[in-house]
Short mmCIF file of C-alpha atoms and ligand atoms in Angstrom, two decimals:
data_model
loop_
_atom_site.label_atom_id
_atom_site.label_comp_id
_atom_site.label_asym_id
_atom_site.label_seq_id
_atom_site.Cartn_x
_atom_site.Cartn_y
_atom_site.Cartn_z
CA MET A 1 5.58 -20.12 -6.35
CA ASN A 2 6.35 -16.83 -4.90
CA ARG A 3 5.96 -13.68 -7.35
CA ILE A 4 7.83 -11.12 -5.02
CA PHE A 5 7.17 -7.16 -5.26
CA SER A 6 7.94 -4.47 -2.44
CA GLY A 7 9.07 -0.94 -2.66
CA VAL A 8 10.41 2.05 -0.57
CA ARG A 9 9.83 5.59 -0.51
CA PRO A 10 12.77 7.70 -1.52
CA SER A 11 11.63 10.45 1.45
CA GLY A 12 14.53 10.60 3.76
CA LYS A 13 17.63 8.00 4.75
CA ILE A 14 16.66 4.31 4.64
CA HIS A 15 17.06 2.95 7.79
CA LEU A 16 17.75 0.25 10.38
CA GLY A 17 13.82 -0.04 10.45
CA ASN A 18 13.62 -0.35 6.58
CA TYR A 19 16.60 -2.66 6.70
CA LEU A 20 15.59 -5.11 9.50
CA GLY A 21 11.70 -5.11 8.74
CA ALA A 22 12.16 -5.19 5.00
CA LEU A 23 15.12 -5.08 2.96
CA LYS A 24 17.40 -7.70 4.75
CA LYS A 25 14.11 -10.41 3.66
CA TRP A 26 14.66 -8.88 0.20
CA VAL A 27 18.07 -9.92 -0.08
CA GLU A 28 17.42 -13.32 1.35
CA LEU A 29 14.59 -14.03 -0.72
CA GLN A 30 16.70 -13.80 -4.11
CA ASP A 31 17.67 -17.33 -2.71
CA ASP A 32 14.68 -18.99 -1.49
CA LYS A 33 14.03 -22.17 -4.01
CA GLN A 34 10.19 -20.66 -3.87
CA THR A 35 10.91 -17.84 -5.55
CA GLU A 36 9.76 -17.34 -8.96
CA SER A 37 10.58 -13.42 -9.98
CA ILE A 38 11.47 -10.19 -7.89
CA ILE A 39 10.85 -6.81 -8.41
CA TYR A 40 12.19 -4.04 -5.91
CA ALA A 41 10.81 -0.68 -6.71
CA VAL A 42 12.05 2.96 -5.78
CA VAL A 43 8.33 4.30 -5.30
CA ASP A 44 8.54 7.71 -5.91
CA TYR A 45 5.17 8.30 -6.77
CA HIS A 46 4.30 7.53 -3.56
CA GLY A 47 7.12 9.52 -2.24
CA ILE A 48 5.51 13.03 -3.44
CA THR A 49 2.22 12.58 -1.25
CA THR A 50 4.15 13.77 1.91
CA PRO A 51 6.35 16.93 1.76
CA PHE A 52 9.63 16.70 -0.43
CA ASP A 53 12.23 18.92 -2.45
CA PRO A 54 12.09 18.90 -5.76
CA LYS A 55 15.49 19.98 -6.21
CA GLU A 56 16.60 17.06 -3.88
CA TYR A 57 14.43 14.60 -5.33
CA LYS A 58 16.29 13.29 -8.16
CA MET A 59 19.13 12.61 -5.80
CA GLN A 60 17.23 11.25 -3.39
CA ILE A 61 15.80 8.50 -5.62
CA MET A 62 18.95 7.52 -7.10
CA GLU A 63 20.52 7.16 -3.26
CA ALA A 64 17.69 4.95 -2.34
CA ALA A 65 18.77 2.71 -5.40
CA LEU A 66 22.33 2.99 -3.85
CA ASP A 67 21.04 1.48 -0.75
CA PHE A 68 19.11 -1.34 -2.45
CA LEU A 69 22.06 -2.34 -4.25
CA SER A 70 24.68 -1.90 -1.18
CA VAL A 71 22.64 -4.30 1.11
CA GLY A 72 22.89 -6.70 -1.49
CA VAL A 73 19.91 -6.67 -4.11
CA ASN A 74 21.36 -8.42 -6.94
CA PRO A 75 20.34 -6.99 -10.36
CA GLU A 76 20.84 -10.26 -12.17
CA LYS A 77 18.07 -11.85 -9.71
CA SER A 78 16.09 -8.97 -9.14
CA LEU A 79 14.50 -6.02 -11.40
CA LEU A 80 15.18 -2.73 -9.57
CA ILE A 81 12.76 0.04 -10.63
CA ARG A 82 12.08 3.41 -10.22
CA GLN A 83 8.00 3.40 -9.85
CA SER A 84 7.29 6.43 -12.22
CA HIS A 85 9.26 5.12 -15.01
CA VAL A 86 7.13 2.17 -15.71
CA PRO A 87 3.54 4.14 -16.42
CA GLN A 88 1.47 1.27 -16.01
CA HIS A 89 1.66 1.77 -12.41
CA THR A 90 -0.13 4.60 -12.50
CA GLU A 91 -2.59 3.66 -15.39
CA LEU A 92 -3.78 0.36 -13.39
CA ALA A 93 -4.45 2.69 -10.21
CA TRP A 94 -6.59 4.92 -12.28
CA ILE A 95 -8.43 1.54 -13.23
CA PHE A 96 -8.59 0.40 -9.32
CA ASN A 97 -9.80 3.88 -8.33
CA THR A 98 -12.78 3.40 -9.97
CA ILE A 99 -13.90 0.28 -8.05
CA THR A 100 -12.46 1.24 -4.52
CA PRO A 101 -15.09 2.96 -1.87
CA VAL A 102 -13.48 5.92 -0.65
CA SER A 103 -14.40 4.95 3.23
CA TRP A 104 -12.02 1.84 2.84
CA LEU A 105 -9.34 4.68 2.25
CA GLU A 106 -10.46 7.30 4.98
CA ARG A 107 -10.14 4.66 7.45
CA LEU A 108 -6.72 3.48 7.23
CA PRO A 109 -4.59 4.37 10.03
CA ASN A 110 -1.41 5.13 7.90
CA TYR A 111 -3.69 7.57 6.03
CA LYS A 112 -4.80 9.21 9.41
CA GLU A 113 -1.30 9.27 10.70
CA LYS A 114 0.29 10.97 7.83
CA LEU A 115 -2.37 13.68 7.42
CA ALA A 116 -1.88 14.65 11.42
CA SER A 117 1.51 15.25 10.93
CA SER A 118 1.33 16.76 7.43
CA PRO A 119 -2.24 18.54 7.56
CA LYS A 120 -1.67 20.46 4.57
CA TYR A 121 -1.14 17.21 2.63
CA ASN A 122 -4.87 16.68 2.84
CA HIS A 123 -4.99 15.90 -1.18
CA MET A 124 -6.38 12.96 -3.37
CA GLY A 125 -2.50 11.65 -3.41
CA LEU A 126 -2.30 10.66 0.15
CA LEU A 127 -5.87 9.61 0.46
CA ASP A 128 -5.13 7.39 -2.95
CA TYR A 129 -1.76 5.94 -1.74
CA PRO A 130 -3.07 2.49 -0.92
CA VAL A 131 -4.47 2.28 -4.20
CA LEU A 132 -1.36 2.70 -6.25
CA MET A 133 0.31 0.28 -3.90
CA ALA A 134 -2.29 -2.20 -4.88
CA ALA A 135 -1.35 -1.41 -8.44
CA ASP A 136 2.16 -1.67 -7.68
CA ILE A 137 1.73 -5.04 -6.59
CA LEU A 138 -0.65 -6.71 -8.80
CA LEU A 139 0.61 -5.11 -11.72
CA TYR A 140 3.15 -7.77 -11.61
CA LYS A 141 0.40 -10.56 -10.57
CA SER A 142 2.91 -10.79 -7.54
CA ASN A 143 1.60 -12.79 -4.67
CA ALA A 144 4.29 -12.30 -1.85
CA VAL A 145 4.69 -8.71 -0.16
CA PRO A 146 7.91 -8.79 1.94
CA VAL A 147 7.18 -5.54 4.24
CA GLY A 148 7.33 -4.12 7.91
CA GLU A 149 4.12 -4.66 9.88
CA ASP A 150 2.68 -1.11 9.50
CA GLN A 151 2.12 -1.91 5.83
CA LYS A 152 -0.33 -4.79 6.81
CA PRO A 153 -3.31 -2.90 6.45
CA HIS A 154 -2.33 -1.79 2.99
CA ILE A 155 -1.78 -5.65 1.91
CA ASP A 156 -5.54 -6.23 3.31
CA ILE A 157 -6.67 -3.50 1.10
CA THR A 158 -4.80 -4.89 -1.83
CA ASN A 159 -6.54 -8.19 -1.42
CA GLU A 160 -9.91 -6.64 -0.99
CA ILE A 161 -9.52 -4.58 -4.25
CA ALA A 162 -7.96 -8.14 -5.82
CA LYS A 163 -11.25 -9.93 -4.84
CA LYS A 164 -13.68 -6.87 -6.21
CA PHE A 165 -11.73 -6.78 -9.45
CA ASN A 166 -12.02 -10.57 -9.88
CA SER A 167 -15.77 -10.52 -8.84
CA MET A 168 -16.46 -7.67 -11.32
CA PHE A 169 -14.72 -8.46 -14.26
CA GLY A 170 -13.59 -12.33 -13.70
CA GLU A 171 -10.98 -14.18 -12.08
CA THR A 172 -7.44 -12.07 -12.59
CA PHE A 173 -5.72 -11.69 -9.23
CA GLU A 174 -4.40 -14.25 -6.88
CA PRO A 175 -4.48 -13.66 -3.07
CA VAL A 176 -1.40 -11.54 -1.86
CA LYS A 177 0.26 -12.31 1.33
CA PRO A 178 2.55 -9.94 3.27
CA ILE A 179 5.97 -11.49 4.35
CA PHE A 180 7.26 -10.26 7.58
CA THR A 181 10.58 -10.50 9.51
CA GLU A 182 10.85 -10.97 13.29
CA ALA A 183 12.08 -7.74 13.71
CA ALA A 184 8.81 -6.56 11.57
CA ARG A 185 8.44 -3.53 13.87
CA ILE A 186 11.83 -1.41 15.20
CA MET A 187 10.86 1.61 17.51
CA SER A 188 12.13 5.03 17.60
CA LEU A 189 15.34 5.08 19.76
CA GLN A 190 14.42 8.17 21.35
CA GLU A 191 10.63 7.57 21.32
CA PRO A 192 10.19 3.67 21.90
CA SER A 193 6.21 4.10 21.56
CA LYS A 194 7.01 5.10 17.97
CA LYS A 195 8.36 3.12 14.87
CA MET A 196 11.70 4.29 13.85
CA SER A 197 11.00 6.53 10.87
CA LYS A 198 12.62 8.35 8.05
CA THR A 199 12.39 12.06 9.59
CA GLY A 200 14.13 13.09 12.54
CA ASP A 201 16.92 11.68 14.69
CA ASP A 202 15.04 8.81 15.74
CA GLY A 203 17.10 6.22 13.91
CA ILE A 204 20.01 4.88 12.31
CA ALA A 205 20.56 5.71 8.68
CA LEU A 206 22.53 2.51 7.00
CA THR A 207 24.77 5.81 5.47
CA ASP A 208 25.50 7.06 9.45
CA ASP A 209 29.40 6.90 10.03
CA PRO A 210 30.45 4.77 13.05
CA ASP A 211 30.81 7.92 15.55
CA ALA A 212 27.21 9.15 14.53
CA ILE A 213 26.01 5.50 15.20
CA ARG A 214 27.84 5.45 18.72
CA GLU A 215 26.33 8.87 19.73
CA LYS A 216 22.65 7.91 18.75
CA ILE A 217 22.91 4.54 20.80
CA LYS A 218 24.52 5.83 23.38
CA ARG A 219 21.50 8.89 23.41
CA ALA A 220 18.79 5.96 22.99
CA VAL A 221 16.18 6.21 25.79
CA THR A 222 16.29 3.30 28.30
CA ASP A 223 13.66 2.08 30.54
CA SER A 224 13.17 2.35 34.57
CA GLY A 225 15.14 -0.43 36.07
CA SER A 226 18.25 -1.99 35.29
CA GLU A 227 17.72 -5.27 33.77
CA ILE A 228 18.39 -6.48 30.32
CA ILE A 229 15.55 -8.71 29.54
CA TYR A 230 13.53 -8.80 25.97
CA ASP A 231 10.04 -7.60 27.44
CA SER A 232 8.62 -5.75 24.84
CA LYS A 233 5.11 -4.20 26.74
CA ASN A 234 7.08 -3.58 29.95
CA LYS A 235 10.60 -2.64 28.63
CA PRO A 236 10.07 -1.73 25.43
CA ALA A 237 13.17 0.27 24.73
CA ILE A 238 15.38 -2.21 25.71
CA SER A 239 13.44 -4.73 24.12
CA ASN A 240 13.91 -2.86 21.20
CA LEU A 241 17.65 -2.60 21.18
CA LEU A 242 17.88 -6.45 21.89
CA MET A 243 15.99 -6.87 19.13
CA ILE A 244 18.30 -4.92 16.89
CA TYR A 245 21.53 -6.70 18.70
CA HIS A 246 19.68 -10.37 18.04
CA VAL A 247 19.00 -9.98 14.42
CA LEU A 248 22.56 -8.34 13.77
CA SER A 249 24.80 -10.58 15.80
CA GLY A 250 22.86 -13.78 15.17
CA LYS A 251 22.99 -14.24 19.00
CA SER A 252 19.51 -15.35 20.38
CA LEU A 253 17.54 -12.98 22.99
CA GLU A 254 18.20 -15.51 25.43
CA ASP A 255 21.91 -15.55 25.29
CA LEU A 256 22.04 -12.12 24.98
CA THR A 257 19.57 -12.04 28.00
CA GLU A 258 22.17 -14.39 30.02
CA GLN A 259 25.27 -12.41 28.57
CA TYR A 260 24.08 -9.21 30.28
CA GLN A 261 22.86 -10.43 33.37
CA ASN A 262 25.26 -8.62 35.78
CA LYS A 263 26.35 -5.73 32.99
CA ASN A 264 24.66 -2.13 33.05
CA TYR A 265 23.08 -0.10 30.03
CA SER A 266 26.13 1.57 29.32
CA GLN A 267 28.28 -1.65 28.74
CA PHE A 268 25.45 -3.29 26.72
CA LYS A 269 25.31 0.00 24.54
CA ASN A 270 28.91 -0.20 23.71
CA ASP A 271 28.69 -3.68 22.68
CA LEU A 272 25.47 -2.91 20.64
CA ALA A 273 27.17 -0.09 18.63
CA GLU A 274 30.04 -1.78 17.65
CA ILE A 275 27.77 -5.02 16.49
CA VAL A 276 25.66 -2.28 14.43
CA VAL A 277 28.96 -0.25 13.36
CA GLY A 278 30.44 -3.53 12.16
CA TYR A 279 27.51 -4.45 10.06
CA LEU A 280 27.13 -1.63 8.14
CA GLU A 281 30.76 -1.41 7.44
CA PRO A 282 30.35 -3.73 4.06
CA ILE A 283 27.19 -2.20 2.94
CA GLN A 284 28.65 1.11 3.32
CA LYS A 285 31.69 -0.19 1.47
CA ARG A 286 29.96 -1.68 -1.13
CA ARG A 287 27.82 1.74 -1.96
CA LYS A 288 30.96 3.66 -1.84
CA GLU A 289 31.83 1.35 -4.97
CA PHE A 290 28.42 1.47 -6.70
CA SER A 291 28.38 5.57 -5.96
CA GLY A 292 31.25 5.66 -8.01
CA ASP A 293 30.08 4.61 -11.10
CA MET A 294 26.43 6.39 -10.96
CA ASP A 295 25.86 5.53 -14.98
CA ALA A 296 26.15 1.86 -14.26
CA VAL A 297 23.28 2.19 -11.85
CA GLU A 298 21.19 4.06 -14.21
CA LYS A 299 22.05 1.38 -16.76
CA ILE A 300 20.68 -1.24 -14.01
CA LEU A 301 17.50 0.77 -13.21
CA THR A 302 16.70 1.32 -16.70
CA ASN A 303 17.13 -2.41 -18.19
CA SER A 304 15.05 -3.68 -15.48
CA GLU A 305 12.67 -0.94 -16.17
CA LYS A 306 12.55 -2.11 -19.81
CA LYS A 307 11.47 -5.88 -18.36
CA ALA A 308 9.26 -4.30 -16.02
CA ILE A 309 7.44 -2.33 -18.62
CA ASP A 310 6.96 -6.07 -20.73
CA MET A 311 5.32 -7.93 -17.43
CA ALA A 312 3.29 -4.62 -16.53
CA SER A 313 1.91 -4.21 -20.11
CA ALA A 314 1.10 -7.97 -20.08
CA THR A 315 -1.24 -7.87 -17.27
CA LEU A 316 -2.47 -4.57 -17.93
CA ALA A 317 -3.62 -5.62 -21.41
CA GLY A 318 -5.45 -8.70 -19.65
CA VAL A 319 -7.32 -6.30 -17.47
CA LYS A 320 -8.26 -3.92 -20.10
CA ALA A 321 -9.58 -6.54 -22.20
CA LYS A 322 -11.91 -8.32 -19.24
CA MET A 323 -13.20 -4.38 -19.03
CA GLY A 324 -14.08 -4.03 -22.61
CA LEU A 325 -11.45 -1.34 -22.95
CA LEU A 326 -9.62 -3.08 -25.45
P1 TYM B 1 8.48 3.05 3.40
O1 TYM B 1 9.18 3.70 2.57
O2 TYM B 1 7.70 3.58 4.59
O3 TYM B 1 9.26 1.74 4.23
C1 TYM B 1 9.96 0.70 3.50
C2 TYM B 1 9.90 -0.53 4.05
O4 TYM B 1 10.40 -0.57 5.34
C3 TYM B 1 9.43 -1.12 6.36
N1 TYM B 1 9.50 -0.26 7.54
C4 TYM B 1 9.76 -1.05 9.00
N2 TYM B 1 9.97 -1.97 9.26
C5 TYM B 1 10.27 -2.15 10.51
N3 TYM B 1 10.31 -1.18 11.52
C6 TYM B 1 9.95 -0.01 11.01
N4 TYM B 1 10.01 0.88 12.25
C7 TYM B 1 10.01 0.25 9.89
N5 TYM B 1 9.40 1.50 8.97
C8 TYM B 1 9.33 1.03 7.81
C9 TYM B 1 8.09 -0.76 5.81
O5 TYM B 1 7.11 -1.75 6.31
C10 TYM B 1 8.29 -1.17 4.40
O6 TYM B 1 8.25 -2.50 4.17
N6 TYM B 1 4.09 1.95 1.43
C11 TYM B 1 5.35 1.70 1.46
C12 TYM B 1 6.03 1.69 0.17
C13 TYM B 1 5.06 0.79 -0.90
C14 TYM B 1 5.22 -0.22 -1.11
C15 TYM B 1 4.35 -1.06 -2.47
C16 TYM B 1 5.72 -1.96 -0.38
C17 TYM B 1 4.65 1.32 -1.96
N7 TYM B 1 4.39 0.27 -3.01
C18 TYM B 1 4.33 -2.04 -2.80
C19 TYM B 1 5.40 -3.08 -0.75
C20 TYM B 1 4.68 -3.39 -2.07
C21 TYM B 1 5.97 2.24 2.38
O7 TYM B 1 5.58 3.96 2.66
O8 TYM B 1 7.54 2.06 2.70
#
């Protein structure tokens, strides 16, 4: 049986990459017979490891929670928490800090990338990011984590930390597996060699209005040659757009290739824009409904956090007992 945990940083607007790589799967897993428990977190402590505005931050955290609810995370099936409201996350992270070699963290690609983009943020928190992530997952004895492909190195470190803990203090944590979607790496619309990210104008936010979506897709870069075929190596831009089209429309890549055989990029993009607009419409409608009652959203979070604290305390007590801390 799967015990699921996953999270999103509230740093910027949640975009189609986050949705197709992770959140869409989050929602599907709620109805999977193999699912035993689910916790989805706004990982606000991870969000402060890169530049953020304290005046905006509280709102951004709530916006992320709204996004979770609007895509279909159901509080009757999943716990929806703010990481910083369950203090056991950082407590377990501290314990893991004492068994994690610094060299494991220094070689991680995500760390190197973030450091390159914000050199002033070369602090302990950025380096330690994956240890907190391992604590997020293992705190609930989770064994399955739906994430995009970029998180694979973090899941690997989580398993290394779990193994090391088990070998030092006795069998405690099970191996953790990542769950990937077929769209586990959605690329930027402007630079298809880079993944779609929360910063800049290279992605479509779940909250973008129809005209913004049409404009962004119209301006999306394409590859040389006019053929509309899926070939991620030689035609990364059009393959990325085809993948988005495929997942949101349910049409196979082969059918799409046939449909656009004698059509040009502009016809393809117009159709794709309407597919995206149509797909996001009910999500945006639900978001509006939820945002009209933020007290109810707050209540969902605090109720979930209470239950999460109970689960987390049980794991932490076991960990501490094994270490002679109780
Ligand atoms: P974050 O906030 O960067 O992204 C949230 C989720 O979206 C996925 N994702 C993508 N998938 C496909 N294509 C893309 N272009 C794309 N961009 C982002 C990410 O892989 C992720 O699944 N470290 C995590 C947050 C985290 C976490 C955790 C996740 C903290 N603790 C524990 C799982 C379990 C992160 O920064 O995600």
